[in-house]
Coordinates of C-alpha atoms in Angstrom, one line a residue:
M1 CA -18.4 0.4 -6.0
T2 CA -19.3 3.9 -7.2
A3 CA -21.0 4.0 -10.7
P4 CA -18.8 5.9 -13.2
D5 CA -21.2 8.8 -13.6
A6 CA -22.9 8.8 -10.2
P7 CA -23.6 12.1 -8.6
L8 CA -21.2 13.1 -5.9
K9 CA -22.3 12.5 -2.4
R10 CA -20.6 13.8 0.7
I11 CA -21.0 12.2 4.1
D12 CA -20.2 14.5 7.0
G13 CA -18.6 16.8 4.6
Y14 CA -16.3 14.1 3.1
L15 CA -16.2 12.3 -0.2
P16 CA -16.2 8.5 0.3
I17 CA -12.7 7.0 0.3
E18 CA -13.6 5.0 -2.9
D19 CA -14.2 8.2 -4.8
H20 CA -10.5 8.9 -5.1
G21 CA -7.7 8.0 -7.4
L22 CA -3.9 7.8 -6.8
I23 CA -1.1 9.5 -8.6
G24 CA 2.6 9.4 -7.8
D25 CA 6.2 9.7 -8.9
G26 CA 8.1 7.2 -6.7
T27 CA 8.8 10.0 -4.1
T28 CA 5.4 11.1 -3.1
A29 CA 1.8 10.6 -4.0
A30 CA -1.6 12.4 -4.0
L31 CA -5.2 11.4 -3.8
V32 CA -7.4 13.1 -6.4
G33 CA -11.2 13.0 -5.7
R34 CA -14.0 12.8 -8.2
D35 CA -14.8 16.4 -7.2
G36 CA -11.5 17.6 -8.7
G37 CA -9.9 18.1 -5.3
I38 CA -6.5 16.9 -4.2
S39 CA -7.2 16.4 -0.5
W40 CA -4.1 14.4 0.4
M41 CA -0.5 15.1 -0.7
C42 CA 2.7 15.1 1.3
V43 CA 5.7 17.2 0.0
P44 CA 8.4 16.5 -0.7
R45 CA 8.1 12.8 0.1
F46 CA 5.6 10.2 1.3
D47 CA 6.3 10.6 5.0
S48 CA 6.6 14.4 5.0
E49 CA 4.0 16.6 6.7
P50 CA 1.0 16.9 4.4
L51 CA 0.7 20.0 2.2
F52 CA -3.0 19.2 1.6
C53 CA -4.9 17.0 4.0
G54 CA -8.6 17.9 3.6
L55 CA -9.1 14.1 3.7
L56 CA -8.5 14.3 7.4
D57 CA -10.3 17.6 8.0
H58 CA -12.5 19.0 5.3
R59 CA -12.7 22.4 6.9
H60 CA -9.1 23.0 8.0
G61 CA -6.9 20.4 6.3
G62 CA -6.5 22.3 3.0
V63 CA -7.1 21.3 -0.6
F64 CA -6.0 21.9 -4.2
R65 CA -9.3 21.9 -6.1
V66 CA -10.1 22.5 -9.8
A67 CA -13.8 22.0 -10.6
P68 CA -16.9 23.5 -12.2
E69 CA -19.3 25.4 -10.0
P70 CA -21.7 23.8 -9.4
L71 CA -20.4 20.3 -10.0
V72 CA -23.2 18.0 -11.3
A73 CA -21.5 14.7 -12.0
A74 CA -18.0 13.2 -12.5
R75 CA -16.0 10.2 -13.7
Q76 CA -12.4 9.1 -13.5
Y77 CA -10.1 6.8 -15.4
Y78 CA -6.4 6.2 -15.9
L79 CA -4.5 6.5 -19.2
G80 CA -3.6 2.9 -20.1
D81 CA -1.0 1.2 -17.9
T82 CA 0.0 4.5 -16.2
A83 CA -0.5 6.6 -13.1
V84 CA -1.8 9.5 -15.2
L85 CA -5.4 10.1 -13.9
V86 CA -8.2 11.8 -15.8
T87 CA -11.2 13.4 -14.1
E88 CA -14.1 14.5 -16.3
M89 CA -16.6 16.8 -14.5
D90 CA -19.9 18.2 -15.6
G91 CA -21.3 21.6 -14.7
P92 CA -24.8 22.7 -15.7
E93 CA -23.7 23.9 -19.1
G94 CA -20.5 22.1 -20.0
R95 CA -17.8 19.5 -19.3
V96 CA -14.2 19.9 -18.3
R97 CA -11.4 17.3 -18.3
I98 CA -8.6 17.5 -15.7
T99 CA -5.5 15.3 -16.4
D100 CA -3.5 14.9 -13.2
T101 CA 0.0 13.6 -12.9
L102 CA 3.2 13.9 -10.9
P103 CA 5.4 14.1 -14.0
L104 CA 8.4 11.8 -14.5
R105 CA 11.6 12.7 -16.2
A106 CA 11.6 11.9 -19.9
G107 CA 13.4 8.6 -20.5
A108 CA 13.5 7.6 -16.8
D109 CA 13.7 3.9 -16.0
L110 CA 11.4 2.9 -13.2
S111 CA 13.3 -0.4 -12.7
E112 CA 16.3 1.6 -11.4
D113 CA 16.6 2.5 -7.7
A114 CA 16.9 6.2 -8.7
P115 CA 14.5 9.2 -8.4
A116 CA 12.3 9.5 -11.5
G117 CA 10.1 12.4 -10.4
R118 CA 10.5 16.1 -11.3
G119 CA 9.2 17.5 -8.0
E120 CA 6.1 18.8 -9.8
L121 CA 2.3 18.3 -9.8
L122 CA 0.6 19.0 -13.2
R123 CA -3.1 19.7 -13.6
H124 CA -4.0 20.0 -17.2
I125 CA -7.4 21.6 -18.0
E126 CA -9.4 21.1 -21.2
V127 CA -13.0 22.2 -21.7
L128 CA -14.6 19.5 -23.7
K129 CA -18.0 21.1 -24.4
G130 CA -20.2 24.0 -23.5
R131 CA -19.1 26.5 -20.9
V132 CA -17.9 26.0 -17.4
R133 CA -17.4 28.3 -14.4
L134 CA -14.2 26.9 -13.1
R135 CA -13.1 27.4 -9.5
I136 CA -9.4 27.0 -8.7
R137 CA -8.5 26.9 -5.1
V138 CA -5.0 26.2 -3.7
E139 CA -5.1 26.1 0.1
P140 CA -2.2 24.4 1.9
W141 CA -2.9 23.1 5.4
G142 CA -2.4 25.9 7.8
G143 CA -2.6 28.6 5.2
A144 CA 0.1 30.2 3.2
R145 CA 1.6 33.6 2.1
V146 CA 1.4 34.2 -1.7
A147 CA 3.5 36.5 -3.8
P148 CA 4.1 37.1 -7.5
H149 CA 7.4 35.5 -8.6
G150 CA 8.1 36.4 -12.2
P151 CA 5.5 34.5 -14.3
T152 CA 4.5 32.3 -11.3
L153 CA 3.0 32.6 -7.9
Q154 CA 5.3 31.8 -5.0
I155 CA 3.4 30.0 -2.2
M156 CA 5.0 29.9 1.3
P157 CA 3.1 27.5 3.5
N158 CA 2.8 28.7 7.1
R159 CA 3.4 25.2 8.5
Q160 CA 6.4 24.5 6.3
P161 CA 8.3 27.8 5.8
A162 CA 11.3 26.1 4.4
L163 CA 9.3 24.5 1.6
E164 CA 9.7 26.4 -1.7
L165 CA 6.5 26.2 -3.8
N166 CA 5.9 27.8 -7.2
L167 CA 2.6 27.7 -9.1
D168 CA 2.9 28.3 -12.8
T169 CA -0.3 28.7 -14.8
S170 CA -1.5 29.7 -18.2
L171 CA -4.6 31.4 -16.6
P172 CA -4.4 34.9 -15.1
L173 CA -4.1 34.1 -11.4
D174 CA -3.3 36.7 -8.8
S175 CA -4.5 34.7 -5.9
T176 CA -4.9 31.0 -4.9
D177 CA -8.7 31.2 -5.0
A178 CA -10.2 32.3 -8.3
V179 CA -13.0 31.7 -10.7
H180 CA -12.7 31.6 -14.5
E181 CA -15.4 31.4 -17.2
L182 CA -14.1 29.1 -19.9
A183 CA -15.6 27.8 -23.2
A184 CA -15.2 24.6 -25.2
G185 CA -11.7 24.3 -26.6
A186 CA -10.0 26.2 -23.8
R187 CA -6.8 24.5 -22.7
H188 CA -4.8 25.6 -19.6
H189 CA -2.5 24.2 -17.0
L190 CA -1.5 24.5 -13.4
L191 CA 2.0 23.3 -12.5
L192 CA 2.9 23.3 -8.8
S193 CA 6.6 22.7 -8.2
W194 CA 8.7 22.4 -5.0
G195 CA 12.3 22.5 -3.9
S196 CA 15.3 24.6 -4.8
H197 CA 15.5 22.8 -8.2
T198 CA 12.3 24.1 -9.6
H199 CA 13.9 25.9 -12.5
R200 CA 16.6 23.4 -13.4
F201 CA 14.6 21.4 -16.0
L202 CA 14.1 22.5 -19.6
A203 CA 10.7 24.0 -20.1
R204 CA 8.2 21.5 -21.5
T205 CA 4.6 21.9 -22.5
P206 CA 1.9 20.2 -20.4
E207 CA 1.3 17.8 -23.3
Q208 CA 5.0 16.9 -23.4
L209 CA 5.1 16.3 -19.6
V210 CA 2.1 13.9 -19.9
E211 CA 3.5 12.2 -23.0
A212 CA 6.9 11.6 -21.3
T213 CA 5.2 10.3 -18.1
V214 CA 3.0 7.9 -20.1
D215 CA 6.0 6.6 -22.0
V216 CA 8.0 5.9 -18.7
W217 CA 5.1 4.0 -17.2
Q218 CA 4.3 2.0 -20.3
R219 CA 8.0 1.0 -20.8
W220 CA 8.0 -0.2 -17.2
M221 CA 4.9 -2.3 -17.8
E222 CA 6.6 -4.0 -20.8
H223 CA 8.1 -6.3 -18.1
F224 CA 4.7 -7.4 -17.0
H225 CA 3.9 -11.0 -17.5
Y226 CA 0.7 -12.6 -16.4
H227 CA -2.0 -14.8 -18.0
G228 CA -4.8 -15.5 -15.6
P229 CA -8.1 -14.2 -14.3
Q230 CA -8.9 -10.5 -13.9
E231 CA -5.8 -9.5 -15.9
A232 CA -6.9 -5.8 -16.2
L233 CA -7.0 -5.5 -12.4
V234 CA -3.8 -7.4 -11.9
R235 CA -2.1 -4.9 -14.3
R236 CA -3.6 -2.0 -12.3
S237 CA -2.5 -3.6 -9.0
A238 CA 1.1 -3.7 -10.4
V239 CA 1.1 0.0 -11.2
T240 CA -0.5 0.7 -7.8
L241 CA 2.2 -1.2 -5.9
K242 CA 4.9 0.6 -7.9
L243 CA 3.4 3.9 -6.8
M244 CA 4.3 2.8 -3.2
D245 CA 7.9 2.2 -4.2
Y246 CA 10.3 4.9 -3.0
T247 CA 12.5 4.7 -6.0
A248 CA 15.5 6.5 -4.5
T249 CA 16.2 3.6 -2.0
G250 CA 14.0 0.6 -3.0
A251 CA 11.7 1.0 0.1
M252 CA 8.0 0.2 -0.3
I253 CA 5.5 1.9 1.9
A254 CA 2.4 0.1 3.2
A255 CA 0.0 2.8 2.0
P256 CA 0.4 6.4 0.9
T257 CA -2.2 7.7 3.4
C258 CA -2.4 8.2 7.1
C259 CA -5.2 7.6 9.7
L260 CA -8.1 6.7 7.4
P261 CA -10.2 4.8 10.0
E262 CA -10.8 1.1 10.3
A263 CA -14.3 2.0 11.6
I264 CA -16.0 5.3 11.2
G265 CA -15.9 7.2 14.4
G266 CA -13.4 4.8 16.0
P267 CA -9.8 5.3 17.2
R268 CA -8.1 2.7 15.1
N269 CA -6.4 5.2 12.8
W270 CA -2.8 4.6 11.9
D271 CA 0.0 6.2 9.9
Y272 CA 1.0 3.8 7.1
R273 CA 3.4 6.0 5.2
Y274 CA 6.4 3.8 6.2
A275 CA 8.1 0.7 5.0
W276 CA 7.1 -2.4 6.9
I277 CA 9.5 -5.3 6.3
R278 CA 6.5 -7.6 6.1
D279 CA 4.3 -5.6 3.8
A280 CA 7.2 -4.7 1.4
A281 CA 8.4 -8.3 1.3
F282 CA 4.8 -9.5 0.4
S283 CA 4.6 -6.8 -2.3
V284 CA 7.9 -7.5 -4.0
S285 CA 7.2 -11.2 -4.0
A286 CA 3.8 -10.6 -5.7
I287 CA 5.1 -8.3 -8.4
G288 CA 8.3 -10.5 -8.9
H289 CA 6.0 -13.3 -10.1
I290 CA 4.6 -11.0 -12.8
G291 CA 7.9 -9.9 -14.2
M292 CA 9.1 -7.1 -11.9
G293 CA 11.9 -9.0 -10.1
H294 CA 14.2 -5.9 -10.1
E295 CA 12.0 -4.4 -7.3
A296 CA 13.0 -7.4 -5.1
A297 CA 16.6 -6.6 -5.4
G298 CA 16.1 -3.0 -4.5
F299 CA 14.0 -3.9 -1.5
L300 CA 16.4 -6.5 -0.2
G301 CA 19.3 -4.1 -0.3
W302 CA 17.3 -1.5 1.5
A303 CA 16.0 -3.9 4.1
L304 CA 19.4 -5.3 5.0
D305 CA 21.0 -1.9 5.1
A306 CA 18.2 -0.7 7.4
V307 CA 18.8 -3.7 9.7
D308 CA 22.5 -3.0 9.9
R309 CA 21.8 0.7 10.8
S310 CA 19.5 -0.4 13.6
G311 CA 22.1 -2.6 15.3
G312 CA 21.6 -5.8 13.4
W313 CA 18.2 -6.6 14.8
P314 CA 15.3 -6.1 12.3
R315 CA 12.7 -3.6 13.4
V316 CA 9.2 -3.8 12.2
L317 CA 9.2 -0.7 10.1
Y318 CA 11.4 2.1 8.9
D319 CA 11.1 5.4 7.1
V320 CA 11.9 5.4 3.4
D321 CA 15.5 6.1 4.0
G322 CA 15.9 3.1 6.3
H323 CA 15.9 5.0 9.5
L324 CA 13.5 4.8 12.5
P325 CA 10.6 7.2 12.2
Q326 CA 9.7 9.7 14.9
P327 CA 7.7 8.4 17.9
E328 CA 4.0 8.1 17.4
R329 CA 2.1 11.3 18.4
E330 CA -1.4 12.7 18.0
E331 CA -2.3 15.7 16.0
P332 CA -4.9 17.9 17.8
G333 CA -5.4 20.2 14.9
L334 CA -7.2 17.7 12.6
E335 CA -10.6 16.1 13.3
G336 CA -9.9 12.9 11.3
Y337 CA -11.8 11.5 8.3
R338 CA -15.6 11.9 9.1
R339 CA -14.5 12.9 12.6
S340 CA -12.7 9.6 13.3
G341 CA -9.9 10.8 15.6
P342 CA -7.3 10.9 16.7
V343 CA -5.0 11.6 13.8
R344 CA -1.6 10.2 14.5
W345 CA 1.8 10.8 12.9
G346 CA 4.4 8.0 13.3
N347 CA 3.6 4.5 14.3
G348 CA 4.1 2.9 17.7
A349 CA 4.7 -0.5 16.1
V350 CA 8.3 0.6 15.5
E351 CA 9.0 -0.3 19.2
Q352 CA 7.5 -3.8 18.9
R353 CA 9.1 -7.2 18.3
Q354 CA 7.6 -9.1 15.5
H355 CA 9.5 -12.3 14.7
D356 CA 8.0 -12.9 11.3
V357 CA 10.5 -10.3 9.9
F358 CA 13.2 -13.0 9.8
G359 CA 11.2 -15.1 7.4
E360 CA 10.1 -12.2 5.3
I361 CA 13.6 -11.1 4.6
L362 CA 14.9 -14.6 4.0
D363 CA 12.0 -15.4 1.7
C364 CA 12.6 -12.3 -0.3
A365 CA 16.3 -13.0 -0.6
Y366 CA 15.6 -16.6 -1.7
R367 CA 13.3 -15.4 -4.4
W368 CA 15.7 -12.7 -5.5
V369 CA 18.5 -15.2 -5.9
N370 CA 16.3 -17.6 -7.8
W371 CA 15.4 -14.7 -10.2
G372 CA 19.1 -14.3 -10.9
G373 CA 20.5 -12.2 -8.0
T374 CA 24.0 -12.8 -6.7
L375 CA 24.5 -14.3 -3.2
D376 CA 28.0 -13.2 -2.2
E377 CA 29.8 -13.7 1.1
H378 CA 29.0 -10.3 2.5
L379 CA 25.2 -10.7 1.9
W380 CA 25.3 -14.3 3.2
N381 CA 26.8 -13.2 6.5
R382 CA 24.1 -10.7 7.0
L383 CA 21.4 -13.2 6.2
R384 CA 23.0 -15.9 8.4
R385 CA 22.6 -13.7 11.5
L386 CA 18.9 -13.5 10.8
I387 CA 18.7 -17.3 10.3
D388 CA 20.4 -17.9 13.7
A389 CA 18.1 -15.3 15.3
A390 CA 15.0 -17.1 14.0
A391 CA 16.2 -20.4 15.6
E392 CA 16.5 -18.6 18.9
E393 CA 13.4 -16.4 18.9
W394 CA 10.5 -18.5 17.6
K395 CA 9.3 -19.7 21.0
K396 CA 9.4 -16.2 22.6
P397 CA 6.5 -13.8 22.8
D398 CA 6.1 -11.0 20.2
H399 CA 3.4 -8.7 19.1
G400 CA 2.5 -10.6 15.9
I401 CA 1.5 -9.7 12.4
W402 CA -1.4 -7.6 13.6
E403 CA 0.7 -5.5 16.0
V404 CA -1.3 -5.9 19.1
R405 CA -0.8 -3.4 21.9
T406 CA -1.1 -5.9 24.7
P407 CA 1.8 -7.9 26.3
G408 CA 3.3 -10.2 23.7
R409 CA 2.4 -13.8 23.0
P410 CA 4.1 -16.6 20.9
F411 CA 2.0 -16.0 17.8
T412 CA 1.6 -18.9 15.5
Y413 CA 2.3 -16.9 12.3
S414 CA 5.5 -15.4 13.8
A415 CA 6.7 -18.9 14.7
A416 CA 5.8 -20.1 11.2
M417 CA 7.8 -17.4 9.6
C418 CA 10.8 -18.3 11.7
A419 CA 10.5 -21.8 10.1
V420 CA 10.5 -20.1 6.7
A421 CA 13.7 -18.3 7.6
L422 CA 15.4 -21.6 8.6
D423 CA 14.1 -23.4 5.5
R424 CA 15.1 -20.6 3.1
G425 CA 18.5 -20.3 4.8
A426 CA 19.1 -24.0 4.4
D427 CA 18.2 -24.0 0.8
L428 CA 20.4 -21.0 0.0
A429 CA 23.4 -22.6 1.9
D430 CA 23.0 -25.9 0.1
S431 CA 22.5 -24.5 -3.4
H432 CA 25.3 -21.9 -3.2
G433 CA 27.8 -23.7 -1.0
M434 CA 27.6 -21.2 1.8
P435 CA 28.8 -22.0 5.3
G436 CA 26.2 -22.9 7.9
N437 CA 24.6 -26.0 9.5
S438 CA 21.8 -26.4 6.9
K439 CA 20.9 -29.8 8.3
L440 CA 20.3 -28.4 11.8
W441 CA 18.3 -25.5 10.3
R442 CA 16.0 -28.0 8.6
V443 CA 15.6 -30.0 11.8
E444 CA 14.7 -26.8 13.7
A445 CA 12.2 -25.7 11.0
Q446 CA 10.5 -29.1 11.3
E447 CA 10.4 -28.7 15.1
I448 CA 8.5 -25.4 14.6
R449 CA 6.0 -27.1 12.3
E450 CA 5.3 -29.8 14.8
A451 CA 4.9 -27.3 17.5
I452 CA 2.4 -25.4 15.5
L453 CA 0.4 -28.6 14.6
N454 CA 0.5 -29.7 18.3
D455 CA 0.7 -26.7 20.5
A456 CA -1.5 -24.3 18.5
W457 CA -4.2 -27.0 17.8
D458 CA -7.5 -26.8 19.6
P459 CA -9.1 -30.2 19.5
E460 CA -12.4 -29.0 20.8
R461 CA -12.8 -26.3 18.1
Q462 CA -10.9 -28.4 15.5
T463 CA -8.7 -25.5 14.4
L464 CA -5.2 -24.1 14.7
T465 CA -5.2 -21.0 16.9
E466 CA -3.4 -17.7 17.0
H467 CA -0.5 -18.6 19.3
L468 CA 1.4 -21.6 20.6
G469 CA -0.6 -22.7 23.7
R470 CA -3.9 -22.0 21.8
G471 CA -6.0 -18.8 22.0
G472 CA -8.4 -17.2 19.6
I473 CA -8.8 -17.9 15.9
D474 CA -6.7 -15.7 13.6
A475 CA -7.1 -15.3 9.9
S476 CA -3.4 -15.1 9.4
L477 CA -3.4 -18.9 9.8
L478 CA -4.7 -18.9 6.2
A479 CA -1.3 -17.7 5.1
L480 CA 0.6 -20.8 6.4
P481 CA 0.2 -22.7 3.1
W482 CA 1.1 -19.7 1.0
R483 CA 4.3 -19.4 3.0
G484 CA 5.0 -23.1 2.5
V485 CA 4.8 -24.0 6.2
I486 CA 1.8 -26.4 6.2
S487 CA 0.1 -27.8 3.1
A488 CA -3.4 -26.5 2.4
N489 CA -4.5 -30.1 2.1
H490 CA -3.3 -31.1 5.6
P491 CA -6.3 -32.2 7.6
K492 CA -5.7 -29.6 10.3
M493 CA -5.3 -26.9 7.7
V494 CA -8.6 -27.9 6.0
A495 CA -10.3 -27.8 9.4
T496 CA -8.7 -24.5 10.2
T497 CA -10.0 -23.0 6.9
A498 CA -13.5 -24.0 7.8
A499 CA -13.2 -22.7 11.3
V500 CA -11.9 -19.3 10.1
V501 CA -14.8 -18.9 7.7
K502 CA -17.3 -19.9 10.4
R503 CA -15.9 -17.8 13.2
L504 CA -14.5 -14.8 11.4
G505 CA -16.8 -14.6 8.4
A506 CA -18.3 -11.2 7.9
G507 CA -20.6 -12.2 5.0
N508 CA -20.2 -12.3 1.3
G509 CA -16.7 -13.8 1.4
L510 CA -15.3 -11.1 3.8
L511 CA -13.3 -12.0 6.9
Y512 CA -12.3 -10.2 10.1
R513 CA -8.7 -10.6 11.1
Y514 CA -9.7 -11.8 14.6
L515 CA -12.3 -11.0 17.2
P516 CA -10.9 -8.6 19.8
D517 CA -13.1 -10.2 22.6
E518 CA -11.4 -13.5 22.0
S519 CA -8.0 -12.1 20.9
P520 CA -7.4 -9.0 23.0
D521 CA -5.3 -6.4 21.1
G522 CA -5.3 -3.6 23.7
L523 CA -7.3 -1.2 21.5
A524 CA -10.8 0.2 21.8
G525 CA -13.4 0.1 19.0
D526 CA -14.1 -2.1 16.1
E527 CA -12.8 -2.6 12.6
G528 CA -14.0 -3.7 9.2
A529 CA -13.2 -6.9 7.2
F530 CA -9.6 -7.2 6.2
L531 CA -9.3 -7.8 2.4
L532 CA -6.0 -9.6 2.4
C533 CA -7.5 -12.4 4.6
S534 CA -10.1 -13.1 2.0
F535 CA -7.5 -13.4 -0.7
W536 CA -5.7 -15.9 1.5
L537 CA -9.0 -17.8 1.7
V538 CA -9.0 -17.9 -2.1
D539 CA -5.6 -19.5 -2.1
N540 CA -6.7 -22.2 0.4
L541 CA -9.8 -23.0 -1.5
A542 CA -7.9 -23.3 -4.8
D543 CA -5.2 -25.5 -3.2
Q544 CA -7.8 -27.7 -1.6
G545 CA -9.3 -28.5 -5.0
R546 CA -12.4 -26.2 -4.5
L547 CA -11.5 -24.2 -7.7
D548 CA -15.1 -23.1 -8.5
E549 CA -15.5 -21.7 -5.0
A550 CA -12.1 -20.0 -5.1
M551 CA -12.8 -18.4 -8.5
E552 CA -16.2 -17.1 -7.4
L553 CA -14.7 -15.6 -4.2
Y554 CA -11.9 -14.0 -6.2
D555 CA -14.2 -12.5 -8.7
S556 CA -16.4 -11.1 -5.9
L557 CA -13.3 -9.5 -4.2
C558 CA -12.2 -8.0 -7.5
A559 CA -15.6 -6.5 -8.0
R560 CA -15.1 -4.5 -4.8
T561 CA -12.4 -2.3 -6.4
N562 CA -13.5 1.2 -7.2
T563 CA -14.0 2.3 -10.8
L564 CA -10.2 2.8 -11.0
G565 CA -9.3 -0.7 -9.9
L566 CA -8.1 0.4 -6.4
L567 CA -8.6 -1.3 -3.1
P568 CA -8.5 -0.2 0.5
E569 CA -7.2 -2.0 3.6
Q570 CA -10.7 -3.0 4.9
I571 CA -14.3 -3.1 3.8
D572 CA -17.4 -2.2 5.9
P573 CA -19.3 -5.5 5.7
A574 CA -22.7 -3.8 6.1
S575 CA -22.4 -1.2 3.4
G576 CA -19.4 -2.3 1.3
A577 CA -17.8 1.1 1.9
F578 CA -14.0 1.4 1.9
L579 CA -12.2 1.6 5.3
G580 CA -8.6 2.0 6.4
N581 CA -5.7 3.4 4.5
F582 CA -6.0 3.6 0.7
P583 CA -4.8 2.2 -1.6
Q584 CA -3.4 -0.6 0.5
A585 CA -0.4 -2.6 -0.6
F586 CA -1.6 -5.7 1.3
S587 CA -4.8 -5.8 -0.7
H588 CA -3.3 -5.3 -4.1
M589 CA -0.6 -7.9 -3.3
G590 CA -3.4 -10.3 -2.4
L591 CA -5.2 -9.6 -5.7
I592 CA -2.0 -10.4 -7.7
S593 CA -1.0 -13.4 -5.7
S594 CA -4.4 -15.0 -5.7
G595 CA -4.6 -14.4 -9.5
I596 CA -1.3 -16.2 -9.9
N597 CA -2.4 -19.1 -7.7
L598 CA -5.7 -19.5 -9.5
A599 CA -4.0 -19.5 -12.9
R600 CA -1.7 -22.3 -11.7
A601 CA -4.6 -24.3 -10.3
M602 CA -6.4 -23.9 -13.6
E603 CA -3.4 -25.1 -15.5
R604 CA -3.0 -28.1 -13.1
G605 CA -6.7 -28.9 -13.8
R606 CA -6.2 -28.8 -17.5
E607 CA -3.1 -31.1 -17.2
G608 CA -4.9 -33.5 -14.9

């Protein structure tokens, strides 16, 4: 974790991933570096072409930077329970504070599935002491034409000629690369707006925009309910997951970034700016348990509508509108973070079959109904098709939770989630008087459990394995108790927990997902340790009565957040550096869920 006031260090021309914070408005998001640079932002929405993507090519990707020259040291923090980010930077003779936000409409309700953003990026500048030589550079990827437009600058990106950008500023600015000498007490702003609606809102001061945005976030956090370990980080994780919610439809993206590598210099670089059924179901389940159940309703409606549009068969991922994204392709014009290419747009997993999606949707529906949602005949008919599909598909090969690019196999986790679909379907039918053979569904779910315990069990290695018919060891097996398929205290689950730690342990509580030499995935290169798997380990240890070990591991994982409380997808076990897309919904979902499980285990201990 970077110390708050540590000097900035670039590696191969790039800030470390952990030296960034996230801002967003429920439509798009941006990464703001400790160097005052916005090196990643897609406009107008998460999965649009990047406007700034210096994160993927520091020379050619473009950036929006506001920083002293030279920059000596910097620190970042959020304003309370919000996504308003403050970066304080020191020059040789002074200090400047930049408050960054994608402003929200005054009075907006983030619990509604409705756009809350204004289509604006605000950078508010305050010189706190001394004097600073402030460099302002606005360079879209691919360059842009710039022209005065009344009191603003009109910016016309070469790569996105249809995108209307206006830059309003209180500083005299006749170009998008300028230097200003400012003294203590100076206050200025830069307001970048996009779209044909850029003048429709009443003029507000920068302070009013920040105040209204803070108010919207803090009112949303009034729903938060959690009493357990690491409460401050659980609160931050709730805000971070909400930043991945596309509020117009209820979709939740896996991460706001694209192609941050799973190993430096390697080719495992993927576009995560889409809504995976699995990832979103995990996330809404986690935040539902801390008081944000309305997100579950929005996601469920989005997911079922998306399934309908794709012919009734659930696909692995969709764009935020519920449509299939464009085919995966490589971008030759960007070198990739620290020259880790290729950069890819789109994600080839959209063409895969992953049978766990049946259970993810049914589990989300089950939780939503238990939180007070209505199960009507129309919704039930849509869910019932998925229950019947789970009963038919669980034995068949698929590409699994880790989306291997080899021929499919009957993955254990996928079969287990089909059992979840059948169990949840039976529970919903019985409790709400819905038509369906719930007795048969329960029998079939039990058949799947027995198949897992028998066909996936390796008696020599004393562990469950990745697929029916055995195979390598897979850390997703640690999720089986969490999904209610096999008890954490079952002897075979206890043995599997030990085997996963022994075989997949990367040191200091970190775990690899699997070992590619034992579990071929069709991909070259290596990857880091996958954070979610370690949170699953926390859950198993807690449920097996090893509470001290579970708490120690949980605290160590929480200590891996950056100074802002953000987590990536993966960690480099050797250095502790962040790897993979960032921030990652999976990781923050794990932090929340494990905190909830530990709090429950602690309560059981007090009662016992």
